[in-house]
Coordinates of C-alpha atoms in Angstrom, one line a residue:
M176 CA 102.3 -59.9 48.5
K177 CA 102.4 -56.9 50.7
K178 CA 104.9 -55.3 48.3
N179 CA 102.7 -56.0 45.4
T180 CA 99.8 -54.5 47.2
E181 CA 101.6 -51.3 47.9
T182 CA 102.7 -51.1 44.3
M183 CA 99.1 -51.4 43.1
N184 CA 97.9 -48.7 45.5
S185 CA 100.6 -46.4 44.3
Q186 CA 99.6 -46.9 40.7
H187 CA 95.9 -46.3 41.7
R188 CA 96.9 -42.9 43.3
E189 CA 98.8 -42.0 40.2
N190 CA 95.8 -42.7 38.0
Q191 CA 93.5 -40.6 40.2
Q192 CA 95.9 -37.7 40.0
G193 CA 96.1 -38.1 36.3
A194 CA 92.4 -38.0 36.1
I195 CA 92.3 -34.9 38.2
F196 CA 94.8 -33.2 36.1
S197 CA 93.0 -34.0 32.9
K198 CA 89.8 -32.3 34.2
A199 CA 91.7 -29.0 34.7
E200 CA 92.2 -28.4 30.9
P201 CA 88.4 -27.6 29.8
P202 CA 88.3 -23.9 31.0
V203 CA 90.0 -22.9 27.8
Q204 CA 87.2 -24.5 25.8
M205 CA 84.4 -22.9 27.9
A206 CA 85.9 -19.4 27.2
S207 CA 85.8 -20.1 23.5
S208 CA 82.1 -21.2 23.6
R209 CA 81.2 -18.0 25.5
S210 CA 82.8 -15.9 22.8
R211 CA 80.8 -17.6 20.1
R212 CA 77.5 -16.9 21.9
I213 CA 78.3 -13.2 22.3
S214 CA 79.1 -13.0 18.6
K215 CA 75.8 -14.6 17.7
I216 CA 73.9 -12.1 19.9
A217 CA 75.7 -9.3 18.3
L218 CA 74.9 -10.5 14.8
A219 CA 71.2 -11.0 15.7
S220 CA 71.0 -7.5 17.1
L221 CA 72.6 -6.1 13.9
S222 CA 70.1 -8.1 11.7
A223 CA 67.1 -6.7 13.8
L224 CA 68.4 -3.2 13.3
V225 CA 68.7 -3.8 9.5
I226 CA 65.1 -5.2 9.3
L227 CA 63.7 -2.3 11.3
A228 CA 65.5 0.2 9.0
M229 CA 64.0 -1.5 5.9
M230 CA 60.5 -1.4 7.4
F231 CA 60.9 2.3 8.1
V232 CA 61.9 2.9 4.5
L233 CA 58.9 1.0 3.1
V234 CA 56.4 2.8 5.4
A235 CA 57.8 6.3 5.4
I236 CA 59.2 6.8 1.9
E237 CA 56.7 6.9 -1.0
P238 CA 57.9 4.8 -3.9
A239 CA 58.6 6.5 -7.3
Q240 CA 55.5 6.6 -9.5
G241 CA 57.3 4.8 -12.2
Q242 CA 57.6 1.8 -9.9
V243 CA 53.7 1.6 -9.4
D244 CA 51.4 -0.1 -11.8
S245 CA 49.4 2.4 -13.9
E246 CA 45.9 3.0 -12.7
N247 CA 44.5 3.2 -16.2
G248 CA 46.3 0.1 -17.2
S249 CA 44.9 -2.0 -14.4
S250 CA 41.4 -0.7 -13.8
A251 CA 38.2 -2.8 -14.4
I252 CA 34.9 -0.9 -14.6
Q253 CA 31.7 -2.9 -14.8
E254 CA 28.1 -1.7 -14.9
H255 CA 25.2 -3.8 -13.8
T256 CA 21.5 -2.9 -14.2
V257 CA 19.3 -4.0 -11.3
T258 CA 15.6 -4.2 -11.7
Q259 CA 13.0 -4.2 -9.0
H260 CA 11.2 -7.5 -8.6
T261 CA 9.5 -6.8 -5.3
I262 CA 6.9 -4.0 -4.9
T263 CA 5.6 -2.9 -1.5
G264 CA 2.4 -0.8 -1.1
Y265 CA 1.3 0.7 2.2
C266 CA -2.4 1.4 2.7
P267 CA -3.3 3.5 5.8
S268 CA -5.8 2.4 8.3
R269 CA -9.4 3.7 8.3
M270 CA -9.8 7.5 8.7
S271 CA -9.8 8.5 12.3
L272 CA -10.0 11.4 14.7
A273 CA -6.8 12.6 16.3
D274 CA -8.4 12.6 19.7
S275 CA -11.3 10.2 20.3
A276 CA -11.5 10.7 24.1
S277 CA -14.8 11.7 25.6
Y278 CA -15.1 15.1 27.3
G279 CA -18.2 16.9 28.6
D280 CA -21.7 16.3 27.3
S281 CA -22.1 13.6 24.8
Q282 CA -23.8 15.9 22.3
F283 CA -20.6 18.0 22.1
Q284 CA -18.1 15.0 21.9
A285 CA -16.3 14.3 18.6
T286 CA -17.4 11.0 17.1
S287 CA -16.4 8.9 14.0
G288 CA -20.0 8.1 13.4
D289 CA -20.9 5.2 11.1
I290 CA -17.6 5.3 9.2
S291 CA -16.6 2.3 7.1
S292 CA -13.5 1.6 5.0
D293 CA -12.6 -0.7 2.1
S294 CA -9.5 -1.3 0.1
A295 CA -8.8 -2.6 -3.4
H296 CA -5.7 -4.3 -4.6
A297 CA -4.5 -5.3 -8.1
A298 CA -1.4 -6.8 -9.6
F299 CA -0.6 -6.7 -13.3
G300 CA 1.6 -8.9 -15.5
A301 CA 3.6 -12.0 -14.7
I302 CA 3.2 -12.3 -10.9
Y303 CA 4.9 -14.9 -8.7
D304 CA 3.0 -13.8 -5.6
S305 CA 0.9 -10.9 -4.4
S306 CA -0.6 -10.8 -0.9
I307 CA -2.1 -8.4 1.6
T308 CA -1.2 -8.4 5.3
A309 CA -2.3 -6.4 8.3
F310 CA 0.3 -3.9 9.5
P311 CA 2.0 -3.7 12.0
N312 CA 2.4 -7.5 12.2
G313 CA 5.1 -7.7 14.8
D314 CA 4.4 -11.3 15.8
G315 CA 3.9 -12.6 12.3
T316 CA 0.5 -14.1 13.0
A317 CA -1.7 -11.9 10.7
L318 CA -3.1 -14.0 7.9
A319 CA -2.3 -12.9 4.4
T320 CA -4.9 -12.5 1.7
Q321 CA -3.7 -13.7 -1.7
L322 CA -4.5 -11.9 -4.9
E323 CA -5.7 -14.2 -7.7
D324 CA -6.6 -14.0 -11.3
K325 CA -10.0 -15.8 -11.4
D326 CA -10.1 -15.7 -15.2
P327 CA -6.8 -17.1 -16.3
T328 CA -8.2 -17.9 -19.8
D329 CA -7.9 -14.3 -21.0
D330 CA -4.8 -12.4 -21.9
A331 CA -5.2 -9.7 -19.2
A332 CA -3.0 -11.3 -16.5
V333 CA -4.6 -9.2 -13.8
S334 CA -5.0 -10.4 -10.2
V335 CA -7.5 -8.6 -7.9
A336 CA -8.5 -8.7 -4.2
Q337 CA -10.8 -6.5 -2.1
S338 CA -10.7 -6.1 1.7
T339 CA -12.2 -4.3 4.7
V340 CA -9.9 -1.8 6.5
N341 CA -10.3 -1.4 10.2
A342 CA -7.9 -0.2 12.9
H343 CA -4.9 -1.7 11.2
A344 CA -3.2 -0.5 8.1
L345 CA -2.5 -3.0 5.2
V346 CA 0.7 -3.8 3.3
Q347 CA 0.6 -5.4 -0.2
N348 CA 3.8 -7.2 -1.2
T349 CA 4.1 -8.3 -4.8
Q350 CA 6.8 -10.4 -6.4
L351 CA 7.2 -10.1 -10.2
L352 CA 8.3 -13.0 -12.4
D353 CA 9.0 -10.6 -15.3
T354 CA 10.0 -7.0 -15.0
K355 CA 8.7 -4.8 -17.8
N356 CA 6.7 -1.7 -18.4
G357 CA 3.1 -2.3 -17.6
A358 CA 3.8 -4.9 -14.9
G359 CA 3.4 -3.9 -11.2
A360 CA 0.8 -3.4 -8.5
A361 CA -1.7 -0.8 -7.4
S362 CA -4.0 -0.5 -4.4
S363 CA -6.2 2.0 -2.7
V364 CA -8.2 2.8 0.5
V365 CA -11.5 4.7 0.9
S366 CA -13.4 5.7 4.1
Q367 CA -16.9 7.1 4.1
A368 CA -19.5 8.1 6.7
T369 CA -23.0 9.6 6.6
Q370 CA -23.0 10.6 10.3
G371 CA -20.5 11.9 12.9
D372 CA -17.6 14.3 12.5
L373 CA -16.0 12.3 9.6
R374 CA -19.0 12.7 7.3
G375 CA -17.9 12.6 3.7
L376 CA -15.4 10.7 1.6
S377 CA -11.7 10.1 2.2
A378 CA -9.6 8.1 -0.3
T379 CA -6.0 7.5 -1.3
S380 CA -4.0 5.3 -3.6
C381 CA -1.6 3.3 -1.4
V382 CA 2.1 4.5 -1.4
S383 CA 5.5 2.9 -1.8
P384 CA 8.3 3.4 0.7
T385 CA 11.0 6.0 -0.2
L386 CA 13.8 7.8 1.6
S387 CA 12.4 11.3 1.1
Q388 CA 9.0 12.8 0.5
S389 CA 7.3 16.2 0.4
F390 CA 3.7 17.2 1.1
L391 CA 1.5 20.3 0.5
L392 CA -1.2 20.3 3.1
P393 CA -4.4 22.3 4.1
P394 CA -4.6 24.9 6.9
T395 CA -3.6 24.2 10.5
D396 CA -6.2 26.6 11.9
T397 CA -8.0 25.9 15.2
G398 CA -10.0 22.7 14.9
W399 CA -7.8 21.2 12.2
T400 CA -5.7 18.1 12.9
Q401 CA -3.0 16.7 10.7
Q402 CA -1.6 13.3 11.6
L403 CA 1.6 12.4 9.7
V404 CA 1.6 8.6 9.8
I405 CA 5.0 7.1 9.0
A406 CA 5.3 3.3 8.4
N407 CA 8.5 1.4 8.4
P408 CA 7.9 -2.0 6.8
T409 CA 11.6 -3.0 7.0
D410 CA 13.5 -4.9 9.8
K411 CA 15.6 -1.9 10.8
A412 CA 14.6 1.1 12.8
T413 CA 15.2 4.6 11.4
A414 CA 15.2 8.3 12.4
I415 CA 13.0 10.7 10.4
S416 CA 13.9 14.3 9.9
I417 CA 11.0 16.7 9.5
N418 CA 11.1 20.3 8.0
V419 CA 8.1 22.5 7.6
W420 CA 7.4 25.8 5.7
G421 CA 4.2 27.8 6.1
T422 CA 2.3 30.8 4.8
G423 CA 3.2 33.1 7.7
S424 CA 6.9 33.7 7.1
D425 CA 9.9 32.8 4.8
G426 CA 12.1 29.8 5.7
T427 CA 11.6 26.8 7.8
L428 CA 9.2 27.2 10.7
A429 CA 10.3 27.0 14.4
L430 CA 8.3 23.9 15.4
N431 CA 6.5 23.5 18.7
T432 CA 7.6 19.9 18.8
A433 CA 10.7 17.9 17.9
R434 CA 11.9 17.8 14.3
T435 CA 12.8 14.2 14.5
V436 CA 10.8 11.0 15.1
T437 CA 12.0 7.4 15.4
V438 CA 10.1 4.6 13.6
G439 CA 10.8 1.1 14.8
A440 CA 11.3 -1.8 12.6
G441 CA 7.9 -3.1 11.3
S442 CA 5.9 -0.4 13.0
E443 CA 4.3 3.0 12.6
S444 CA 4.8 6.4 14.3
V445 CA 2.4 9.4 14.3
Y446 CA 3.5 13.0 14.3
D447 CA 1.1 15.9 14.9
L448 CA 1.8 18.5 12.3
A449 CA -1.0 20.8 13.3
A450 CA 0.4 21.0 16.9
A451 CA 4.0 21.5 15.5
A452 CA 3.0 24.4 13.2
P453 CA -0.4 25.9 14.1
Q454 CA -2.2 28.8 12.5
Q455 CA -0.9 28.4 9.0
D456 CA -3.0 28.7 5.8
G457 CA -1.0 25.9 4.3
L458 CA 2.1 23.8 4.9
F459 CA 4.9 22.4 2.8
V460 CA 6.5 19.5 4.7
T461 CA 9.5 17.4 3.8
I462 CA 10.5 14.2 5.6
S463 CA 13.7 12.2 5.1
S464 CA 14.7 8.9 6.5
K465 CA 18.3 8.2 7.7
D466 CA 18.5 4.4 7.2
T467 CA 15.6 2.8 5.5
A468 CA 12.8 3.7 3.1
V469 CA 9.5 4.6 4.8
A470 CA 5.9 5.1 3.6
A471 CA 4.0 8.2 4.8
V472 CA 0.4 9.5 4.6
V473 CA -1.2 12.5 6.3
K474 CA -4.7 12.2 7.8
V475 CA -6.3 15.6 7.7
V476 CA -9.5 16.4 9.6
G477 CA -11.2 19.8 9.8
L478 CA -13.8 20.7 12.5
D479 CA -15.2 24.1 13.4
G480 CA -17.1 23.6 16.7
L481 CA -20.0 21.3 15.7
K482 CA -19.4 22.0 12.0
T483 CA -17.8 19.3 10.0
L484 CA -15.3 20.7 7.4
G485 CA -14.2 17.4 6.0
S486 CA -11.4 14.8 6.1
E487 CA -8.9 13.5 3.6
Y488 CA -5.8 11.3 3.2
V489 CA -2.9 13.4 1.7
T490 CA 0.0 11.7 -0.1
A491 CA 3.3 13.1 -1.3
N492 CA 3.7 15.4 -4.2
G493 CA 5.6 14.5 -7.3
S494 CA 8.8 16.2 -8.3
A495 CA 8.8 20.0 -8.7
S496 CA 8.2 21.1 -12.3
Q497 CA 7.6 24.2 -14.4
S498 CA 4.5 22.8 -16.1
M499 CA 1.7 20.6 -14.5
V500 CA -2.0 19.9 -14.7
L501 CA -4.3 19.0 -11.9
P502 CA -7.3 16.9 -13.2
G503 CA -10.6 16.2 -11.5
V504 CA -12.2 19.5 -10.6
T505 CA -16.0 19.8 -11.2
K506 CA -18.8 22.3 -11.2
G507 CA -19.9 23.3 -7.7
Q508 CA -16.5 23.0 -6.0
H509 CA -14.5 25.9 -4.5
V510 CA -10.7 25.7 -5.2
K511 CA -7.7 26.9 -3.3
L512 CA -4.3 26.3 -4.9
L513 CA -1.3 25.7 -2.7
A514 CA 2.2 26.3 -4.2
Y515 CA 5.8 26.2 -3.0
A516 CA 9.1 27.1 -4.7
E517 CA 12.8 27.3 -3.8
A518 CA 13.0 30.5 -5.8
A519 CA 10.6 33.4 -6.3
S520 CA 8.4 32.6 -9.2
K521 CA 5.7 33.9 -11.5
I522 CA 3.0 31.4 -12.2
S523 CA 0.1 31.3 -14.6
L524 CA -3.1 29.6 -13.6
S525 CA -5.9 28.5 -16.0
W526 CA -9.0 26.3 -16.0
V527 CA -8.7 23.5 -18.5
T528 CA -11.8 22.6 -20.5
K529 CA -12.5 20.3 -23.4
A530 CA -11.8 23.2 -25.8
G531 CA -8.6 24.3 -24.1
L532 CA -7.5 26.9 -21.5
K533 CA -9.9 29.4 -20.0
N534 CA -9.7 32.4 -17.7
S535 CA -5.9 32.5 -17.3
R536 CA -4.4 34.7 -14.5
S537 CA -0.9 35.4 -13.2
E538 CA 0.4 35.3 -9.6
S539 CA 3.7 35.8 -7.9
I540 CA 4.9 33.5 -5.1
E541 CA 7.8 34.1 -2.7
A542 CA 10.7 31.7 -2.2
H543 CA 10.6 29.3 0.7
R544 CA 7.1 30.3 1.6
V545 CA 3.8 28.5 0.9
A546 CA 1.3 30.5 -1.3
S547 CA -2.4 29.9 -0.8
I548 CA -4.3 31.2 -3.9
D549 CA -8.1 31.4 -3.9
M550 CA -9.3 30.4 -7.4
G551 CA -13.0 30.7 -6.6
S552 CA -15.7 28.4 -7.9
V553 CA -15.0 25.9 -10.7
P554 CA -16.6 27.0 -14.1
D555 CA -19.3 24.8 -15.5
D556 CA -17.1 23.3 -18.3
A557 CA -13.8 23.1 -16.4
M558 CA -12.2 19.7 -15.6
A559 CA -8.7 20.5 -14.6
I560 CA -6.3 23.3 -13.5
S561 CA -3.2 24.2 -15.5
V562 CA -0.2 25.6 -13.7
T563 CA 3.0 26.9 -15.4
A564 CA 5.9 28.8 -13.8
D565 CA 9.2 30.3 -14.6
N566 CA 10.9 28.1 -11.9
D567 CA 10.2 24.6 -10.7
I568 CA 7.4 24.5 -8.2
H569 CA 5.2 22.1 -6.2
A570 CA 1.5 22.6 -6.4
S571 CA -1.7 21.0 -5.1
A572 CA -5.4 21.9 -5.3
I573 CA -7.9 21.8 -2.4
T574 CA -11.4 21.3 -3.6
T575 CA -14.3 22.0 -1.2
V576 CA -18.0 21.2 -1.5
N577 CA -20.9 22.2 0.7
G578 CA -23.6 19.9 2.0
S579 CA -26.7 20.3 4.2
N580 CA -26.6 21.8 7.7
G581 CA -23.2 23.4 7.2
Q582 CA -21.4 20.1 6.5
Q583 CA -18.5 20.4 4.1
D584 CA -16.0 18.0 2.6
F585 CA -12.7 18.6 0.8
G586 CA -10.3 16.7 -1.4
V587 CA -6.7 17.2 -2.4
I588 CA -5.2 16.9 -5.9
A589 CA -1.4 16.7 -5.7
A590 CA 0.6 17.5 -8.9
Q591 CA 2.0 14.3 -10.2
S592 CA 4.0 13.3 -13.3
T593 CA 2.0 10.5 -14.9
P594 CA 4.2 8.0 -16.7
Q595 CA 3.4 6.0 -19.9
F596 CA 1.9 3.1 -17.9
S597 CA -0.1 3.6 -14.8
A598 CA -3.1 2.1 -12.9
I599 CA -5.7 2.6 -10.1
A600 CA -7.4 -0.1 -8.0
L601 CA -11.0 0.9 -7.2
P602 CA -12.7 -0.2 -4.0
K603 CA -16.2 -1.6 -4.3
G604 CA -19.4 0.6 -4.1
L605 CA -17.9 3.8 -5.6
D606 CA -18.9 5.9 -8.5
G607 CA -17.1 8.7 -10.2
S608 CA -15.4 10.0 -13.3
L609 CA -12.0 9.3 -14.9
V610 CA -10.6 12.7 -16.0
V611 CA -7.7 13.0 -18.4
A612 CA -5.9 16.3 -19.0
N613 CA -3.2 17.3 -21.5
H614 CA -0.6 19.8 -20.5
S615 CA 1.2 19.9 -23.8
T616 CA 0.6 21.9 -27.0
Q617 CA 0.1 18.8 -29.1
K618 CA -2.8 16.3 -29.3
A619 CA -2.2 13.3 -27.0
S620 CA -3.8 9.8 -26.9
A621 CA -4.2 7.0 -24.4
D622 CA -5.6 3.5 -24.2
I623 CA -7.8 2.8 -21.1
D624 CA -8.5 -0.8 -20.0
S625 CA -11.0 -1.7 -17.2
Y626 CA -11.2 -4.9 -15.2
N627 CA -13.7 -6.5 -12.8
A628 CA -13.1 -8.2 -9.4
D629 CA -12.3 -11.5 -11.2
G630 CA -9.5 -9.9 -13.2
S631 CA -11.4 -10.1 -16.5
R632 CA -11.1 -7.2 -18.9
L633 CA -14.3 -5.3 -19.3
E634 CA -13.7 -2.5 -21.8
T635 CA -10.8 -1.1 -23.8
T636 CA -11.3 2.6 -24.7
T637 CA -9.0 5.0 -26.6
V638 CA -9.2 8.7 -25.6
Q639 CA -7.8 11.6 -27.6
V640 CA -7.2 14.9 -25.8
G641 CA -6.5 18.2 -27.6
P642 CA -3.7 20.6 -26.8
N643 CA -4.1 22.0 -23.2
A644 CA -7.5 20.4 -23.0
A645 CA -9.2 17.7 -20.9
S646 CA -11.7 14.9 -21.3
S647 CA -13.9 13.0 -18.8
L648 CA -15.4 9.4 -18.8
A649 CA -18.0 8.1 -16.3
L650 CA -16.8 4.9 -14.6
S651 CA -20.1 3.4 -15.7
D652 CA -19.0 3.8 -19.3
L653 CA -16.0 1.5 -18.6
G654 CA -18.1 -1.4 -17.5
S655 CA -20.1 -2.8 -14.6
H656 CA -18.4 -3.1 -11.2
V657 CA -15.0 -1.8 -12.2
A658 CA -12.2 -3.0 -9.8
A659 CA -9.1 -1.8 -11.6
I660 CA -8.1 0.5 -14.5
T661 CA -4.9 0.8 -16.5
V662 CA -3.9 3.7 -18.8
R663 CA -1.2 3.4 -21.4
Q664 CA -0.2 6.7 -23.1
Q665 CA 0.7 6.2 -26.7
Q666 CA 4.3 6.8 -27.6
S667 CA 3.5 10.1 -29.4
S668 CA 2.1 11.6 -26.2
K669 CA 5.4 11.6 -24.4
D670 CA 3.8 11.5 -20.9
A671 CA 1.8 14.6 -21.7
L672 CA -1.4 13.3 -20.1
S673 CA -2.3 13.3 -16.4
W674 CA -5.3 11.5 -15.0
D675 CA -7.1 10.6 -11.9
I676 CA -10.6 9.5 -10.7
A677 CA -12.9 12.0 -9.1
L678 CA -14.9 9.8 -6.7
S679 CA -18.6 9.9 -5.7
S680 CA -20.7 7.6 -3.5
S681 CA -24.3 6.7 -4.0
T682 CA -24.6 6.0 -0.3
L683 CA -23.5 9.6 0.6
D684 CA -25.7 11.0 -2.2
K685 CA -28.8 9.4 -0.7
A686 CA -27.9 10.7 2.7
K687 CA -27.4 14.2 1.2
V688 CA -23.8 14.3 2.5
A689 CA -21.3 16.3 0.4
A690 CA -18.2 14.4 -0.8
S691 CA -15.0 15.3 -2.5
S692 CA -12.1 12.9 -2.9
Y693 CA -9.7 11.5 -5.5
L694 CA -7.7 8.5 -6.4
Q695 CA -4.4 9.2 -8.2
P696 CA -2.6 6.6 -10.4
I697 CA 0.3 4.4 -9.5
S698 CA 3.2 4.0 -11.9
L699 CA 3.6 0.7 -13.7
M700 CA 6.9 1.6 -15.3
L701 CA 10.0 -0.7 -14.9
Q702 CA 12.0 0.3 -11.9
H703 CA 15.7 -0.1 -12.3
A704 CA 19.1 1.3 -11.2
K705 CA 22.7 1.0 -12.4
I706 CA 25.5 -0.1 -10.1
T707 CA 29.0 0.7 -11.2
V708 CA 32.0 -1.3 -9.9
N709 CA 35.5 0.1 -10.3
E710 CA 38.4 -2.2 -9.4
T711 CA 41.8 -0.5 -9.2
V712 CA 45.1 -2.3 -8.8
G713 CA 47.9 -0.4 -7.0
V714 CA 50.3 -0.4 -4.1
L715 CA 48.4 -0.8 -0.8
R716 CA 49.8 1.6 1.8

């Protein structure tokens, strides 16, 4: 047994040694595996270098033009016509003094007196909604007044509303169901006073927001104030750039105040033009908005010590033109013509009567400088002023009337291009005359429709005006309590006619207060724009 045991132990030792010997062979296999890993790393590095080289070729080397799809063969141009369905009209607040603070003795303090203010609003055509809201309305709590057609049985499709204007401005928002010529909205504001420093009449048609506007304005002599009120009805703030030209020198004036003003979203800003450019006999002012369309009106007030020189809202001029007519002047007024041109120009001025032009005269105006031309008293039969020039110009007429005790009032007629369809909304309690003037050498005709506060049609009148002539209609001839008027020029007229309403007030007449003011028409033409989309297929680099 002992021998067998030793034999078994000997065999066990041999097996262990064999096992140890067999574990000594793997180092050859490990070396082979390490070589394979090194080869893989080398191949991966080489592949990365090849990929980087290909990327460099694609980025740095421009492909041959023959390998790029032709632009003409792969372009898609589409045109879309966009029409304006929403119309916004901004109506300024009641006429006010620039500085209403009290200084010194009460008898020498400026006062607004018994001033009152009213507005009128009208919408024409297929209207989804038209409403008036106080502005600014930052918290959204101001109640809206809806326009309504109280006589839907007729074919007029006119909605009307009238309101009182106080310290807040108004905004009329109108949504059209159908966009076509003759559909749209018009509104206006009038302020009047028989006492105080704002005695007289101030009126304006409400204005639509635009990116750029230009104004011709009365003097900035001592005692005159000019508040440029800029309203931003959008939800985005914008910066306004202001440039001013005067009568004193050529080129833009060096202003005493900043040339820019910021208008917050849904708010107003006021810029003092008289302080920025004093001692000028007239101003030409341009404003441009950087980001959003804005509405602007200038409140002008003239005082000479205790003498009231008048007040007026002034709105933007139309585009510069070589031929224009300014309707609405009447006997007893004194007229100054303001003109501005980009190039030196010779202009011809004439009074327009029912029979044609009268008392023509020529004047020369300098480039980039406002010209103030005294035209004297209006002849008995004159109803408008004709202005022609050898270059495009801007022009406005300032009409002044005298009352008792040295009181004066003035109005401003801005040259406007009157389209085929246009309208005016008329505040209650006013009188006046509708004046139509023809600046062409051919006879022109227009159809005039008047409406009352219920939207019912009162009268339809056709007026024919001879070449370079004018015609006038009393508002009383167009019906009782006229609230809105539309004018449609006949196709043969080709927009030759310009018209406005020269206002008067029985309240001021009874108080023996002189008054001069005008309402100018609002376009009812279809507003549209073309958008072009050009899609080009090519290599994106």
